[in-house]
PDB file of C-alpha atoms in Angstrom:
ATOM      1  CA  UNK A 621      43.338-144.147  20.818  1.00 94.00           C
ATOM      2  CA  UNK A 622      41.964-140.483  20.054  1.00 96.00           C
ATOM      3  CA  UNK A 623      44.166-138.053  22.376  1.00 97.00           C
ATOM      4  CA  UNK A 624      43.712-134.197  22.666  1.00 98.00           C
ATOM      5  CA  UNK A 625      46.511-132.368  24.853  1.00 98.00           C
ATOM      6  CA  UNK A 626      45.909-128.572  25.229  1.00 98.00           C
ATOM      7  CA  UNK A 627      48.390-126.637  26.419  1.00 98.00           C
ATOM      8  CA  UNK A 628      49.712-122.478  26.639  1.00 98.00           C
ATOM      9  CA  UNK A 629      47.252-121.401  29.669  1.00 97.00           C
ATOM     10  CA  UNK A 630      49.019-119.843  32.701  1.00 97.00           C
ATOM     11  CA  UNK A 631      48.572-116.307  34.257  1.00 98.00           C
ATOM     12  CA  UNK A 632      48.279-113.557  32.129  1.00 98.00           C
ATOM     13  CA  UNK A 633      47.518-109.445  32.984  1.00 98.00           C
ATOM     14  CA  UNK A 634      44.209-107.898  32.154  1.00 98.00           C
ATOM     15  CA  UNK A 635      44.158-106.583  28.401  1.00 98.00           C
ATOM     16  CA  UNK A 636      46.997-109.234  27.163  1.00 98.00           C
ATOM     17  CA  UNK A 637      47.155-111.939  24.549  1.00 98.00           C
ATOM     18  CA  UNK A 638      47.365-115.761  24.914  1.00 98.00           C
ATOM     19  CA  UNK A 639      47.635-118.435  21.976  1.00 98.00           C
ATOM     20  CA  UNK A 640      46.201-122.087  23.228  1.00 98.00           C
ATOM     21  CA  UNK A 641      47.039-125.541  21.555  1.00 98.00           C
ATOM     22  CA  UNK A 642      45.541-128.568  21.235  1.00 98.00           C
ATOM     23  CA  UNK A 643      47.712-131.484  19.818  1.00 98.00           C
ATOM     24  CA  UNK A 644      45.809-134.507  18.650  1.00 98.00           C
ATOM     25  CA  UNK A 645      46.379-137.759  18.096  1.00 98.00           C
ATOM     26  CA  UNK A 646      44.774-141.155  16.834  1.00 97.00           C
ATOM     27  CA  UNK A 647      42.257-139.785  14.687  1.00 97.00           C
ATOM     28  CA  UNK A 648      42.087-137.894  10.964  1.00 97.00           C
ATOM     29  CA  UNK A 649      42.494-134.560  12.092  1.00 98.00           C
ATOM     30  CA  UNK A 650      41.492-133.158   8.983  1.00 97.00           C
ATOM     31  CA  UNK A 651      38.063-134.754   8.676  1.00 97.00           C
ATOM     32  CA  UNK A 652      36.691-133.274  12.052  1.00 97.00           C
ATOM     33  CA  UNK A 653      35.402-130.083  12.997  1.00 97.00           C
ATOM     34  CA  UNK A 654      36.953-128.752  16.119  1.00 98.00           C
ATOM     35  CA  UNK A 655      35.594-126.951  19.239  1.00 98.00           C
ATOM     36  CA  UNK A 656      36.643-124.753  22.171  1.00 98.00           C
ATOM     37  CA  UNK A 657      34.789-124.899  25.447  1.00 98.00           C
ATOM     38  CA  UNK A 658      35.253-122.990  28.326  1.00 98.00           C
ATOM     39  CA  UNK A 659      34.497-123.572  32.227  1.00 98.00           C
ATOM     40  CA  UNK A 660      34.715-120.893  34.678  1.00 98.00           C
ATOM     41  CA  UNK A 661      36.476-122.003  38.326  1.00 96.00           C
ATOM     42  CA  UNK A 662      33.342-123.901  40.006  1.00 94.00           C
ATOM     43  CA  UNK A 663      30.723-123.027  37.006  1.00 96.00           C
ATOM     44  CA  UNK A 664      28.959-124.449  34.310  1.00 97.00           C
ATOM     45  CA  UNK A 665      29.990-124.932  30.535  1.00 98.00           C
ATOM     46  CA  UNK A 666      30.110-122.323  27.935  1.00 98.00           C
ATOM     47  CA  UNK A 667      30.976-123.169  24.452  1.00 98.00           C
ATOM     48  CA  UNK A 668      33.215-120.696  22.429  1.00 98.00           C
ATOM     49  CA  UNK A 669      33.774-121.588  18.887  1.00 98.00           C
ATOM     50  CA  UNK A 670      34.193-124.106  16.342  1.00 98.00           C
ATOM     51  CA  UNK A 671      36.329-124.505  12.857  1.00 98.00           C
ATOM     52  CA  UNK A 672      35.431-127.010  10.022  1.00 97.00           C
ATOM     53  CA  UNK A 673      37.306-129.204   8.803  1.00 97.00           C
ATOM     54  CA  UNK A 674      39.330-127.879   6.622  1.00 96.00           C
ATOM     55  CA  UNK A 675      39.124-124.135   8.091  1.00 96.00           C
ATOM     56  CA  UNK A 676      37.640-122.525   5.842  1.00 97.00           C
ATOM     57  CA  UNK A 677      34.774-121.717   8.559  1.00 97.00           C
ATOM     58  CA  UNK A 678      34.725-120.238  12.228  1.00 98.00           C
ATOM     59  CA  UNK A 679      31.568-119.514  14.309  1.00 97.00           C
ATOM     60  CA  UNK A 680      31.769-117.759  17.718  1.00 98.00           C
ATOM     61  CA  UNK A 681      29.780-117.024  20.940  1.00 97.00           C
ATOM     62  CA  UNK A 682      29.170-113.291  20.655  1.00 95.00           C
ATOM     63  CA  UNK A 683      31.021-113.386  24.205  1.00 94.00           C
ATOM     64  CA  UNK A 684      34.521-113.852  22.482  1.00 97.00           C
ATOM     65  CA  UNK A 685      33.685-113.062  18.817  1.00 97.00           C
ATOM     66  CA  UNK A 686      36.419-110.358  17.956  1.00 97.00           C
ATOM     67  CA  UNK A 687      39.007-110.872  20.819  1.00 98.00           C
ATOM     68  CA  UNK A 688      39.363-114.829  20.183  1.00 98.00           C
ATOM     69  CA  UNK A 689      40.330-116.472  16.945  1.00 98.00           C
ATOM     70  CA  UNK A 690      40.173-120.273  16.390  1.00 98.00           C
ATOM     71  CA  UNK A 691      42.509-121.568  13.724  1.00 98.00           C
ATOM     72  CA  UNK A 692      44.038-125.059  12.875  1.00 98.00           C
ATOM     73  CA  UNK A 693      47.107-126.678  10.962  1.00 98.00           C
ATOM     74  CA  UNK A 694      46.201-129.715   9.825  1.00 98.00           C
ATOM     75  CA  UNK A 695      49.650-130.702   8.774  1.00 98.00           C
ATOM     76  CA  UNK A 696      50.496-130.570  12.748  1.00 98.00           C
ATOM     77  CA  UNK A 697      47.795-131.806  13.792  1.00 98.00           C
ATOM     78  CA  UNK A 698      47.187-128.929  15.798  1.00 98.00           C
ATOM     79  CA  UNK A 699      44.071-126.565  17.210  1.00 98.00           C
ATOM     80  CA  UNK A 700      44.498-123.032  18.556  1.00 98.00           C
ATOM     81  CA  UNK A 701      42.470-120.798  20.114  1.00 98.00           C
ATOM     82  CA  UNK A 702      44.047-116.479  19.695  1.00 98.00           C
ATOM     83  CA  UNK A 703      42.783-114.941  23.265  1.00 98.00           C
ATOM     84  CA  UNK A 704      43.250-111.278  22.924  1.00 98.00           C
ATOM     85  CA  UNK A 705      41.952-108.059  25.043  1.00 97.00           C
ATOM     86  CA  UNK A 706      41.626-110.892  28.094  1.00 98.00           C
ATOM     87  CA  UNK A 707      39.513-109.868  31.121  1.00 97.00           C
ATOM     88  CA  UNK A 708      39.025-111.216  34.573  1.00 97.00           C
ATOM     89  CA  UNK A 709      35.898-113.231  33.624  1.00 97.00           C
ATOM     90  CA  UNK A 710      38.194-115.088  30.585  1.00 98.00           C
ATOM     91  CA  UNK A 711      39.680-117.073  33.900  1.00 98.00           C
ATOM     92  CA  UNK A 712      38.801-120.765  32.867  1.00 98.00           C
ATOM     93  CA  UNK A 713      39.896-124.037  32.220  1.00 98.00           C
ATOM     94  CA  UNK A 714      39.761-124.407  28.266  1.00 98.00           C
ATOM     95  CA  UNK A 715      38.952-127.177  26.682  1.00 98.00           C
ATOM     96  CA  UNK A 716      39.193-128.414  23.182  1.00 98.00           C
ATOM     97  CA  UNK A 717      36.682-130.693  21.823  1.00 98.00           C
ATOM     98  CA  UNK A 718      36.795-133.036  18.488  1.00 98.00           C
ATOM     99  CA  UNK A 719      33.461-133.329  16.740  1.00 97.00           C
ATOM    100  CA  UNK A 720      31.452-136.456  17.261  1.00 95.00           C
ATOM    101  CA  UNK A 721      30.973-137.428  13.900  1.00 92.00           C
ATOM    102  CA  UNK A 722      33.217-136.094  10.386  1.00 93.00           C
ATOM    103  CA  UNK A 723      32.130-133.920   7.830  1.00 90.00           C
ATOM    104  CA  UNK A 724      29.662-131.788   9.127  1.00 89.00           C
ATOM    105  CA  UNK A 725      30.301-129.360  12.291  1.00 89.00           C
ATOM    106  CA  UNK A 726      26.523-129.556  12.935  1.00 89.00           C
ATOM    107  CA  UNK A 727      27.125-132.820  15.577  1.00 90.00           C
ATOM    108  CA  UNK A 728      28.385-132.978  18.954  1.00 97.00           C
ATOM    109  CA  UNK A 729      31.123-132.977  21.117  1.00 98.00           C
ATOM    110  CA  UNK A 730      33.598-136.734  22.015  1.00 97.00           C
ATOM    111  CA  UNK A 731      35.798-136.571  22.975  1.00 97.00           C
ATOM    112  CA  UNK A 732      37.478-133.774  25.011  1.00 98.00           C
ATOM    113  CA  UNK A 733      41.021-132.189  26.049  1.00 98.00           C
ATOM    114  CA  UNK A 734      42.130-132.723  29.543  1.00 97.00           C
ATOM    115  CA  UNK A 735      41.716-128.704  29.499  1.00 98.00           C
ATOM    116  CA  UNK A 736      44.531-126.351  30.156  1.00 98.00           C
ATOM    117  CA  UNK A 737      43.837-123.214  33.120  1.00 98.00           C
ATOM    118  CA  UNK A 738      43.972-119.816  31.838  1.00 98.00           C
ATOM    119  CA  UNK A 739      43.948-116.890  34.807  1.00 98.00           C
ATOM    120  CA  UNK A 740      43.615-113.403  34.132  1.00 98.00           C
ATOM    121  CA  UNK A 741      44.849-111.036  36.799  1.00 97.00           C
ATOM    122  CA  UNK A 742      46.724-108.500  37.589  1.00 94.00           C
TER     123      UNK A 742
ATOM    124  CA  UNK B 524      18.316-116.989  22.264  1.00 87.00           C
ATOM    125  CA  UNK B 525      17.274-120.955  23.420  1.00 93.00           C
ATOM    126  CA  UNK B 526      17.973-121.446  27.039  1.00 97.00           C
ATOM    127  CA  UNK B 527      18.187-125.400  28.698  1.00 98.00           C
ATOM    128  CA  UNK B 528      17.464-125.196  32.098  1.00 98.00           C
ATOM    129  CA  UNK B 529      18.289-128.590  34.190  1.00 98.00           C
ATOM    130  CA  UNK B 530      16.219-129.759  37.436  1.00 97.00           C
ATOM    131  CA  UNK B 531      16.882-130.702  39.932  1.00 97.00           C
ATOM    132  CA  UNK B 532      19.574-128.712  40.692  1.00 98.00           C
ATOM    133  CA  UNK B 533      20.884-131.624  43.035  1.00 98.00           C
ATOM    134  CA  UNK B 534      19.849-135.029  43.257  1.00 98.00           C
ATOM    135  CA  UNK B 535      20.695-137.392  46.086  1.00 98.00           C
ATOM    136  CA  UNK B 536      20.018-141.030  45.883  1.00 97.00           C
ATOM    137  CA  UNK B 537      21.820-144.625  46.163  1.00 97.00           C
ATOM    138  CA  UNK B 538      23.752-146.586  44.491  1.00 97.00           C
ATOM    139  CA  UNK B 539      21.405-148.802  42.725  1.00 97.00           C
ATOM    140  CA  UNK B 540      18.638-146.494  42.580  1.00 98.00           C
ATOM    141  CA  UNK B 541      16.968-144.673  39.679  1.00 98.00           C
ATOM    142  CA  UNK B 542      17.944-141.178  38.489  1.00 98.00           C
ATOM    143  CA  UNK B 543      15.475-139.070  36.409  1.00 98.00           C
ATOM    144  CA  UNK B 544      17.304-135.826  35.198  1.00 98.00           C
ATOM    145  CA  UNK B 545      15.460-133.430  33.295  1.00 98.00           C
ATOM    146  CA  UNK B 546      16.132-130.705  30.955  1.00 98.00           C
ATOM    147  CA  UNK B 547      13.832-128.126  29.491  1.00 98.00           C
ATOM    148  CA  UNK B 548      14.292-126.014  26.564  1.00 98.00           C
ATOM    149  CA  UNK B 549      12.546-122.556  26.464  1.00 97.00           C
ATOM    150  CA  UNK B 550      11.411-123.320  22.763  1.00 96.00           C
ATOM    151  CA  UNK B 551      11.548-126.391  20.953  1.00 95.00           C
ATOM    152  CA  UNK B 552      14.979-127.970  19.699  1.00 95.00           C
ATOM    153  CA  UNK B 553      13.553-130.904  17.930  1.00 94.00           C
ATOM    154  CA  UNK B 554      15.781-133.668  18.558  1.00 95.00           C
ATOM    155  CA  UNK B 555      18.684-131.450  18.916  1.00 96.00           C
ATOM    156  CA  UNK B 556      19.890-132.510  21.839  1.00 97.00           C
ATOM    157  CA  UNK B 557      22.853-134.155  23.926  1.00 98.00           C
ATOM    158  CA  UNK B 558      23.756-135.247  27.316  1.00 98.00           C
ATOM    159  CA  UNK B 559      27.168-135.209  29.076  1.00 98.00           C
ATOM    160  CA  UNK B 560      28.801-136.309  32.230  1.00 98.00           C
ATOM    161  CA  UNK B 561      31.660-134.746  34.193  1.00 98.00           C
ATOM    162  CA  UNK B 562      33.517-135.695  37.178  1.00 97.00           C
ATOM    163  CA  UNK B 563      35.253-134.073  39.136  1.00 94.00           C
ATOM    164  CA  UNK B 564      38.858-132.620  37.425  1.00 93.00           C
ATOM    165  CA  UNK B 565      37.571-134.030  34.556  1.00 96.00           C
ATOM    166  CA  UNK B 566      36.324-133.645  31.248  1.00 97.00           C
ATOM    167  CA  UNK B 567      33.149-133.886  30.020  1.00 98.00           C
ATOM    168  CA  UNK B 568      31.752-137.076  28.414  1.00 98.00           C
ATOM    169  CA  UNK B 569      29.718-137.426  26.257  1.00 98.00           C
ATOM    170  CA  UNK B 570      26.768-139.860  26.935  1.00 98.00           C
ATOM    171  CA  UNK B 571      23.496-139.146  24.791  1.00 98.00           C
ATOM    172  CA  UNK B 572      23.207-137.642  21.619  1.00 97.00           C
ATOM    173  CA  UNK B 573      20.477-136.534  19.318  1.00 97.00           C
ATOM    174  CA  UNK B 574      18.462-137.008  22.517  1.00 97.00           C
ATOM    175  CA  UNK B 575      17.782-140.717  22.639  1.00 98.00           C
ATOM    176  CA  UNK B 576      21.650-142.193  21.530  1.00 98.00           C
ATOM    177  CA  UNK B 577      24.049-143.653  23.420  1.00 98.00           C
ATOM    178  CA  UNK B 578      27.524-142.523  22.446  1.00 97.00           C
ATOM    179  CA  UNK B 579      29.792-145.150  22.025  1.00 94.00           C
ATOM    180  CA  UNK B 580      31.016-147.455  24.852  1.00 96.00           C
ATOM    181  CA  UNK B 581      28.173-146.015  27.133  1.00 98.00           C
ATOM    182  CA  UNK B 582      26.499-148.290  29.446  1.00 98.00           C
ATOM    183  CA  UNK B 583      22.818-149.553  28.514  1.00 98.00           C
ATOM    184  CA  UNK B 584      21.723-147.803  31.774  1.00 98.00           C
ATOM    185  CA  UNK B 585      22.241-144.641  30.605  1.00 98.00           C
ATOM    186  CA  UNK B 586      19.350-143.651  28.409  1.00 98.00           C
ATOM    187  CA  UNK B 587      17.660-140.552  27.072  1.00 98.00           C
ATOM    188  CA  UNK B 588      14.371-139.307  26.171  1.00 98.00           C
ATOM    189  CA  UNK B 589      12.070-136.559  24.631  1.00 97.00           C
ATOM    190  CA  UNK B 590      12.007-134.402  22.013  1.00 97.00           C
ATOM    191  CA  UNK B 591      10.659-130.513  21.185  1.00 96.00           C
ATOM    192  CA  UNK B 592      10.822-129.212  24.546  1.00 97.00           C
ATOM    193  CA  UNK B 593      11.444-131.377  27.171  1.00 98.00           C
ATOM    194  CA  UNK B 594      13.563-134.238  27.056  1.00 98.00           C
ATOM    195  CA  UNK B 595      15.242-136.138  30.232  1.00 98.00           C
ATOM    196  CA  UNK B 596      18.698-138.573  31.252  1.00 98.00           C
ATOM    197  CA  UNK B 597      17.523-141.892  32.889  1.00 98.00           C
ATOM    198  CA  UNK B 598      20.218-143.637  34.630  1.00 98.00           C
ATOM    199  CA  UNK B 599      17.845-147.219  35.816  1.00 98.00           C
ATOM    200  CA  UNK B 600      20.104-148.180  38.532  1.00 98.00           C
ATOM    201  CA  UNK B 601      23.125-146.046  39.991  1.00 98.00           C
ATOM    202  CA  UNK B 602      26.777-147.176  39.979  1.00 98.00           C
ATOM    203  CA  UNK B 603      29.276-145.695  42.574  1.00 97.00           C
ATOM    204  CA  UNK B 604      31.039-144.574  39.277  1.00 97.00           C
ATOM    205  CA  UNK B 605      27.628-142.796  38.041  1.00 98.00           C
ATOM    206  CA  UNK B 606      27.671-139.703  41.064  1.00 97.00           C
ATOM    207  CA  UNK B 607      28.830-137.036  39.100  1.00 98.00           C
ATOM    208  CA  UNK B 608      27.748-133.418  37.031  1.00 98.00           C
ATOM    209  CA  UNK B 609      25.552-134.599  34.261  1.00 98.00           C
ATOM    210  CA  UNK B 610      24.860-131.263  31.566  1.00 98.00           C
ATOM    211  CA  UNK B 611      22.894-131.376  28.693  1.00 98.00           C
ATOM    212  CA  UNK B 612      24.008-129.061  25.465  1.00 98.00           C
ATOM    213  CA  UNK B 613      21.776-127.938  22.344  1.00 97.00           C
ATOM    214  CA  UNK B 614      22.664-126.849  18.738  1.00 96.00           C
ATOM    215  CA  UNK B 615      21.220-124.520  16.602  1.00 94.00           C
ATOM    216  CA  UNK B 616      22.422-125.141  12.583  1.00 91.00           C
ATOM    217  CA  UNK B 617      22.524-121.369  11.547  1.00 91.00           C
ATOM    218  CA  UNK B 618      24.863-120.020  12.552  1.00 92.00           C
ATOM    219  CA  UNK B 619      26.007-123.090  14.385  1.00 94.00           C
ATOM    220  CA  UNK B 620      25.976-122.497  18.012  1.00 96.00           C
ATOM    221  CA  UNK B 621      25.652-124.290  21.569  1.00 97.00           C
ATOM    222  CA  UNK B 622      24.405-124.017  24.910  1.00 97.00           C
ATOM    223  CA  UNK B 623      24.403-125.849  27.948  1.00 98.00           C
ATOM    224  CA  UNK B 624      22.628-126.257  30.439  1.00 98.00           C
ATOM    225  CA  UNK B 625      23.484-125.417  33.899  1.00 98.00           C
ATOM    226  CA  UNK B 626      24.110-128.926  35.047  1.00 98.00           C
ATOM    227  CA  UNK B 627      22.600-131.056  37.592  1.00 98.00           C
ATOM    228  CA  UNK B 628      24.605-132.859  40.501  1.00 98.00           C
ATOM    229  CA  UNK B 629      24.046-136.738  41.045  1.00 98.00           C
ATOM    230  CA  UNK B 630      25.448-137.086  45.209  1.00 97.00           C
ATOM    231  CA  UNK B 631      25.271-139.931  47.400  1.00 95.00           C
ATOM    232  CA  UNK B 632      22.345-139.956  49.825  1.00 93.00           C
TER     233      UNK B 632
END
């Protein structure tokens, strides 16, 4: 069945870099667009960016856009997510997210990573 | 910017009741729109999409509704399993983006 695995959160210092992954499984990696969503400890939602299919496009929220970089190998099957410059408020659990349907990013979100908990503090 | 905003905030009924979530968008999103459900230490799920269809492997009592503005989650008659954070999200096509909601809470009465 389809599996998603993220993993590379843990505690980093204010200002510092962290790489995520997302390993997949039991799907075509390379026919599905590919999301990162973020949820702050006890708060809603917030959805960070997505990469086609082949990765020739990104799209941010204007909250991440030039610290985070999404990026994907399809030959490992693998998503990442480049946190840079991190800040207090970056503390979340991070999900990754397959899209819904192929092709097209323009669809939804199914189904999700187990999510991996990234704190930022000093 | 569009912004979803989700009453109730809480909802408290029985099992075996009916739940009427609602979500409204501050301009229209035609049909844009999805639902999702997430227990607690859990992932989200996604249950609705395009606003009135079921994702696959969703039970028939989970349906949605609307489109434009206002669009709502029916659950007709509430499993144990069903108390849980139910968001909706919307998506704009250029550039792509989402938003959610700020999620309403299904509790036992």
């Amino acid at each position: 069945q389809v599996q998603l695995v993220e993993s590379g959160g843990g505690v980093v210092q204010p200002g510092k870099s962290l790489r995520l992954s997302c390993a997949v499984a039991g799907f075509t990696f390379s026919r599905y667009g590919m999301h990162w969503v973020r949820q702050a400890p006890g708060k809603g939602l917030e959805w960070l960016a997505v990469i086609t299919y082949d990765g020739s496009s990104q799209y941010y929220v204007d909250s991440v856009k030039g610290r985070f970089t999404i990026s994907r190998d399809n030959s490992k099957n693998t998503l990442y997510l480049q946190m840079n410059s991190l800040r207090p408020e970056d503390t979340a659990v991070y999900y990754c997210a397959k899209s819904f349907y192929s092709g097209s990013v323009l669809n939804w979100f199914d189904p999700w990573g187990q999510g991996t908990l990234v704190t930022v503090s000093s | 910017e569009i912004v979803l905003t989700q009453s109730p905030a809480t909802l408290s009924l029985s099992p075996g009741e009916r739940a009427t979530l609602s979500c409204t968008a501050s301009q229209s999103v035609a049909s844009y729109l999805a639902w999702y459900q997430q227990k607690p230490g859990q992932a989200p799920r996604l249950l609705i999409f395009d606003a009135s269809n079921r994702a696959t492997g969703i039970p028939a009592r989970f349906s949605g509704s609307g489109s434009g503005t206002d669009f709502t989650l029916t659950i007709s008659s509430l499993e144990p399993e069903d108390f849980a954070l139910y968001y909706c999200q919307h998506r704009t096509n250029w550039p792509p983006s989402w938003t959610f909601g700020q999620g309403t809470r299904v509790e036992i009465k």
